[in-house]
Tab-separated table of N, CA and C in Angstrom:
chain	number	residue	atom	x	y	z
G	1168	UNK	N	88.384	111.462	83.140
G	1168	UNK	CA	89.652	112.135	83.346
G	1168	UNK	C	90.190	111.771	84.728
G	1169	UNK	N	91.326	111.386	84.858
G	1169	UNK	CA	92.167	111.211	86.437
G	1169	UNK	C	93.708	111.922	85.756
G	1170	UNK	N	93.900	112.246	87.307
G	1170	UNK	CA	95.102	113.360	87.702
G	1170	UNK	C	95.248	113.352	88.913
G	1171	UNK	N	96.964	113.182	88.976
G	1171	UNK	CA	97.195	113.346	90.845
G	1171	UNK	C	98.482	112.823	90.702
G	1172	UNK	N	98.887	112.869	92.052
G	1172	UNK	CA	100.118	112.381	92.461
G	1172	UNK	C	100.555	111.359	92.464
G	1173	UNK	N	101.556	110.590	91.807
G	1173	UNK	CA	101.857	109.171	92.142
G	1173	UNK	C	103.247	108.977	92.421
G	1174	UNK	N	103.730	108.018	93.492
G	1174	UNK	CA	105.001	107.033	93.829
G	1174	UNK	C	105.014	105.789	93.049
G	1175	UNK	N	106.564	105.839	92.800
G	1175	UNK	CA	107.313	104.364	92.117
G	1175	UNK	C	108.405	104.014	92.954
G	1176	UNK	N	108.259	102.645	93.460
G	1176	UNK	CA	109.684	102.140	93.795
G	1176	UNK	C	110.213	101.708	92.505
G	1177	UNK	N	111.791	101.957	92.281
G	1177	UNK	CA	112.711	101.298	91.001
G	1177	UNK	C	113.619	100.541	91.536
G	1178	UNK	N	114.087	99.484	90.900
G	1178	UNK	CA	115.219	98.431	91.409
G	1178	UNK	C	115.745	98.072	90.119
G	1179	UNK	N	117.051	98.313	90.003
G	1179	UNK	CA	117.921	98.003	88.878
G	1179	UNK	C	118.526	96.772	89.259
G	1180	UNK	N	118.696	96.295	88.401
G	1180	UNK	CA	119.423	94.678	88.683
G	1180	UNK	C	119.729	94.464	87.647
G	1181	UNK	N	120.908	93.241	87.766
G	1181	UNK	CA	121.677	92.813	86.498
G	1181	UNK	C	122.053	91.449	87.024
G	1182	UNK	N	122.254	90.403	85.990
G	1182	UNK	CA	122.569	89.287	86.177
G	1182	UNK	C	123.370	89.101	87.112
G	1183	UNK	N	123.721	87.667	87.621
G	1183	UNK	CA	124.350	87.225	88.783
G	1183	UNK	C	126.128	87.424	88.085
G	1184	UNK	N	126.962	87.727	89.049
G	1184	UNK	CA	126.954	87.750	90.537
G	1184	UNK	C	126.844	89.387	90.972
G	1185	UNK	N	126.608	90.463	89.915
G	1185	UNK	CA	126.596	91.650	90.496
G	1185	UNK	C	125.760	91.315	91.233
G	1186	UNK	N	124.125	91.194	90.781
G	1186	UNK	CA	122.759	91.622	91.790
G	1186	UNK	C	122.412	92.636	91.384
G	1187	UNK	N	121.910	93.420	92.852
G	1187	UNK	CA	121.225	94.922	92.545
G	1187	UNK	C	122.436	96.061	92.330
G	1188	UNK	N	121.975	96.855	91.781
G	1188	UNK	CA	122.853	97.795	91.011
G	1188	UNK	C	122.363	99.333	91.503
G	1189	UNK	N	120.948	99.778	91.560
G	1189	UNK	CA	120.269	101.030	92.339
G	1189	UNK	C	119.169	100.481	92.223
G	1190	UNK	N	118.574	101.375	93.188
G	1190	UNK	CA	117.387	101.066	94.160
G	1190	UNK	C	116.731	102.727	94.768
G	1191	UNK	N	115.663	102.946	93.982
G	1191	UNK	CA	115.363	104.222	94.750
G	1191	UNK	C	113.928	104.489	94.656
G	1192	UNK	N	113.080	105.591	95.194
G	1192	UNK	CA	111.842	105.978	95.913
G	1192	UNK	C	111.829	107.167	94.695
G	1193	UNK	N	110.350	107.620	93.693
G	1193	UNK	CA	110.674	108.938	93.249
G	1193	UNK	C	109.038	108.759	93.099
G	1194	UNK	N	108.610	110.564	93.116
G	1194	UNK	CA	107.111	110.572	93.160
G	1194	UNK	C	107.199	111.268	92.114
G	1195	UNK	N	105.691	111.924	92.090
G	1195	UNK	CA	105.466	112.266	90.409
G	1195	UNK	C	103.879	112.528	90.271
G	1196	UNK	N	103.664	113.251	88.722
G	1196	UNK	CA	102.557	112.692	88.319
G	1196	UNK	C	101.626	112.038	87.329
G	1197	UNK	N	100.537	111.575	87.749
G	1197	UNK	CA	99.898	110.831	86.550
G	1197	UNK	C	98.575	111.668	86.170
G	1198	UNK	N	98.166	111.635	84.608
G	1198	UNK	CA	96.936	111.769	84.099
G	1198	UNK	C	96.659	110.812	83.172
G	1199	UNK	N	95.620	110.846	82.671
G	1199	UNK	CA	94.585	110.096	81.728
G	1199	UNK	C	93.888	110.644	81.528
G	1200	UNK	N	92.485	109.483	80.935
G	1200	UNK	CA	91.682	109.151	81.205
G	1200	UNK	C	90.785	107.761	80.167
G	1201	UNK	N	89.458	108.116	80.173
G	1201	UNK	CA	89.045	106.750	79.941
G	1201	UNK	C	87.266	106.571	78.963
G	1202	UNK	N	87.339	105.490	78.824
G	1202	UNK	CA	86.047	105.548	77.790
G	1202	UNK	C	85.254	104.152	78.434
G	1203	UNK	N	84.072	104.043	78.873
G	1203	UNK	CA	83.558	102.627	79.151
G	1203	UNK	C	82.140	103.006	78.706
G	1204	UNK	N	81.239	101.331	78.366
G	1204	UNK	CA	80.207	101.427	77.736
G	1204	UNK	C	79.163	100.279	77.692
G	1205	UNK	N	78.170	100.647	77.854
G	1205	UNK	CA	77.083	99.212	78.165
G	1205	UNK	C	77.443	98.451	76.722
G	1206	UNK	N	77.254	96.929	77.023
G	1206	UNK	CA	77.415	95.911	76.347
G	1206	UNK	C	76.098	95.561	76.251
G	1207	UNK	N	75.402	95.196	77.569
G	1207	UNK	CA	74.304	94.470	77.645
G	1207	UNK	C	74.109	95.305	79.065
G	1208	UNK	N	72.767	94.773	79.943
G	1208	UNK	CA	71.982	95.650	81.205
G	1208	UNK	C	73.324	95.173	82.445
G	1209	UNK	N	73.963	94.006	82.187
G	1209	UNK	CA	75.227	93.554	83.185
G	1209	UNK	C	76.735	93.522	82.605
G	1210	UNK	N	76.619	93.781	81.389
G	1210	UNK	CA	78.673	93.617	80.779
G	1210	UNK	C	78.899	95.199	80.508
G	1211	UNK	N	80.097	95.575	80.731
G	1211	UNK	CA	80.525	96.911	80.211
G	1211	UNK	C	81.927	96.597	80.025
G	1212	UNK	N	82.303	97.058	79.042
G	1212	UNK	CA	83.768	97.199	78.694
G	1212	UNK	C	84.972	98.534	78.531
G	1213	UNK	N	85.489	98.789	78.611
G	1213	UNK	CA	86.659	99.935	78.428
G	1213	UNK	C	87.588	99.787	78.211
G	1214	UNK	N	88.199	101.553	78.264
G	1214	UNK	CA	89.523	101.480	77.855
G	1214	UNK	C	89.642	102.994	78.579
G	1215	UNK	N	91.414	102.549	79.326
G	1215	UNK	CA	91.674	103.675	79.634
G	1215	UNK	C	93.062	103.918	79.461
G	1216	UNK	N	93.664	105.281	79.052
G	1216	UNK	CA	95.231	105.587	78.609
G	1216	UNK	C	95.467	106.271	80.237
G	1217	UNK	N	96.889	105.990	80.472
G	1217	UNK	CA	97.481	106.743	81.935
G	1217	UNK	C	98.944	106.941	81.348
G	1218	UNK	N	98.840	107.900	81.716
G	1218	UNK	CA	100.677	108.443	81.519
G	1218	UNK	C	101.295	109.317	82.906
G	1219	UNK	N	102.131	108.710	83.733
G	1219	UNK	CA	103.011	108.690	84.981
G	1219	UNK	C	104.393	109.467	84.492
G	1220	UNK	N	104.205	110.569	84.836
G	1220	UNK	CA	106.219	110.945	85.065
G	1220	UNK	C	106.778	111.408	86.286
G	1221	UNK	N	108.250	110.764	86.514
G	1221	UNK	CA	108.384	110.914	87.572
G	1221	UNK	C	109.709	112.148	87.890
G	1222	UNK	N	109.855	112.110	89.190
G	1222	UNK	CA	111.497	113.130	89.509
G	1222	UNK	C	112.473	112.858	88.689
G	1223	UNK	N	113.537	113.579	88.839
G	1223	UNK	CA	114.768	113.270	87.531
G	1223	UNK	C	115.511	112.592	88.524
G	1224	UNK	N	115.874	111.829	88.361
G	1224	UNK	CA	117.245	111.000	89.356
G	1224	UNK	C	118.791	111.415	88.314
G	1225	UNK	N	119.672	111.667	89.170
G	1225	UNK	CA	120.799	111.758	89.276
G	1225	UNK	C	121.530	110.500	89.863
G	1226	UNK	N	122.577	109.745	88.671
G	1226	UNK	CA	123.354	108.422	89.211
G	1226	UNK	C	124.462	108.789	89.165
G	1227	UNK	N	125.221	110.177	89.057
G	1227	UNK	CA	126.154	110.198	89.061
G	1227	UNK	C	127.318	109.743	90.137
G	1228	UNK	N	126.609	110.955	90.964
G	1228	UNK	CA	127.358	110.118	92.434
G	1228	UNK	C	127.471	108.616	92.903
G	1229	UNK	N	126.185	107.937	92.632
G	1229	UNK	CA	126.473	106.450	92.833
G	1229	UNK	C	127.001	105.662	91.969
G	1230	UNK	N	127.525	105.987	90.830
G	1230	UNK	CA	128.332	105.401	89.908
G	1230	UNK	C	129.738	106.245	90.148
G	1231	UNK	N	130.179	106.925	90.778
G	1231	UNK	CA	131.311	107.302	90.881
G	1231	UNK	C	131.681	108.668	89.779
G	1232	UNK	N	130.651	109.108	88.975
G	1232	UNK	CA	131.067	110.146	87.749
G	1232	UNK	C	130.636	110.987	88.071
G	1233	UNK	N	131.212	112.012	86.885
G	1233	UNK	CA	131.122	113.735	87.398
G	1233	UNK	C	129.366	113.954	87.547
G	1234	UNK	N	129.234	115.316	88.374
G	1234	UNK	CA	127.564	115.265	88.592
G	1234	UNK	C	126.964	115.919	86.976
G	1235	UNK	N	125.862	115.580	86.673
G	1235	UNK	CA	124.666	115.674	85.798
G	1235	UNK	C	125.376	114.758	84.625
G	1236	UNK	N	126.287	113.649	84.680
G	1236	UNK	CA	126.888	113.243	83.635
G	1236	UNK	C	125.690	112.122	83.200
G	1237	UNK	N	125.011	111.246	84.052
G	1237	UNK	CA	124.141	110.311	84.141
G	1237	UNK	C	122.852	110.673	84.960
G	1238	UNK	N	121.676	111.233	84.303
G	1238	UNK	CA	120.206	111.144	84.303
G	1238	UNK	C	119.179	110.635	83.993
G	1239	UNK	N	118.330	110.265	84.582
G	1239	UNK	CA	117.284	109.789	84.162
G	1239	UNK	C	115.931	110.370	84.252
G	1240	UNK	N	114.685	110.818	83.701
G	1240	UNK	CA	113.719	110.918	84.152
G	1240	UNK	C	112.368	109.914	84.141
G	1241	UNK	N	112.032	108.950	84.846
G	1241	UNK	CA	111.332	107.940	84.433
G	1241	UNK	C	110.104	108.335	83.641
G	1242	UNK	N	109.634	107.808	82.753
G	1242	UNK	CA	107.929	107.955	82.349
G	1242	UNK	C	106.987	107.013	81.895
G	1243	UNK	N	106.167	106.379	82.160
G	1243	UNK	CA	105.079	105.444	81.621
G	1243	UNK	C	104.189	105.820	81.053
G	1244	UNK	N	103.399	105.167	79.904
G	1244	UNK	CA	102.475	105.147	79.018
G	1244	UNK	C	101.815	103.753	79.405
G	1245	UNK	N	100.336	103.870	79.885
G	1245	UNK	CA	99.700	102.704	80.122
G	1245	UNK	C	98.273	102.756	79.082
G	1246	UNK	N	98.401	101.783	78.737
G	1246	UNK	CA	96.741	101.229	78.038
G	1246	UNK	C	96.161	100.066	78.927
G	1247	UNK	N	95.039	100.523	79.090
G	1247	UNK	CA	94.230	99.299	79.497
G	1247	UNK	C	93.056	99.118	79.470
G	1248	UNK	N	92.529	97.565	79.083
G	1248	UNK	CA	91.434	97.167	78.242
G	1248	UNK	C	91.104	96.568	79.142
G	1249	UNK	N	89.477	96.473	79.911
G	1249	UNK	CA	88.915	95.656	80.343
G	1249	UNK	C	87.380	95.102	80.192
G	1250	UNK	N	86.858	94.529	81.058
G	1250	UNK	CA	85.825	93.990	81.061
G	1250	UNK	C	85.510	93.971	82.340
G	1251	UNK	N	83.844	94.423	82.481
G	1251	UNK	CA	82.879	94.155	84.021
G	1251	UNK	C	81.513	93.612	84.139
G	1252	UNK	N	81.371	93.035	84.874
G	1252	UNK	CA	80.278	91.921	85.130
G	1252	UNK	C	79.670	92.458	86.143
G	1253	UNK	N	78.370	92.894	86.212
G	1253	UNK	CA	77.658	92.996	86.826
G	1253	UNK	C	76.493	92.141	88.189
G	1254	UNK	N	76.388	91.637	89.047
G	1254	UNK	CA	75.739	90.264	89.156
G	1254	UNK	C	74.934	90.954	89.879
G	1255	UNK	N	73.599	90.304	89.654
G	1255	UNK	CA	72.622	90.771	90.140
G	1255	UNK	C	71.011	90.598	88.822
């Protein structure tokens, strides 16, 4: 099991010649957790799920529109599969 606090930088961008479009800092949090397991006395393999949500951003003002018209709240869903080698 993991739990705690996490930061994301975001950068919106769009093809040339706009460029960047917003750019902002939002914290948050993440949990999971995870499953790993002997292979052999040196390989172990896993798997672990993480899910991150972050502050609600408000674009209204930086797009010029009325306030709460444009929100976002970011969120991620991560899987990940690995492999470890032991040496020794």
């Amino acid at each position: 099991m993991l739990g705690g606090y996490s930061w994301q930088h975001f950068d919106l961008n769009a093809s040339s010649p706009i460029g960047d479009i917003l750019d902002w800092d939002s914290s948050g949090f993440s949990v999971g957790g995870g499953l790993e397991t002997a292979m052999s006395s040196n390989v172990t393999v896993g798997l672990e799920y993480r899910y991150s949500q972050f502050s609600e951003k408000d674009f209204s003002s930086d797009l010029g529109l009325p306030d709460d018209t444009l929100t976002s709240t970011p969120s991620f869903h991560t899987v990940r599969i690995g492999a470890k080698y032991k040496f020794n």
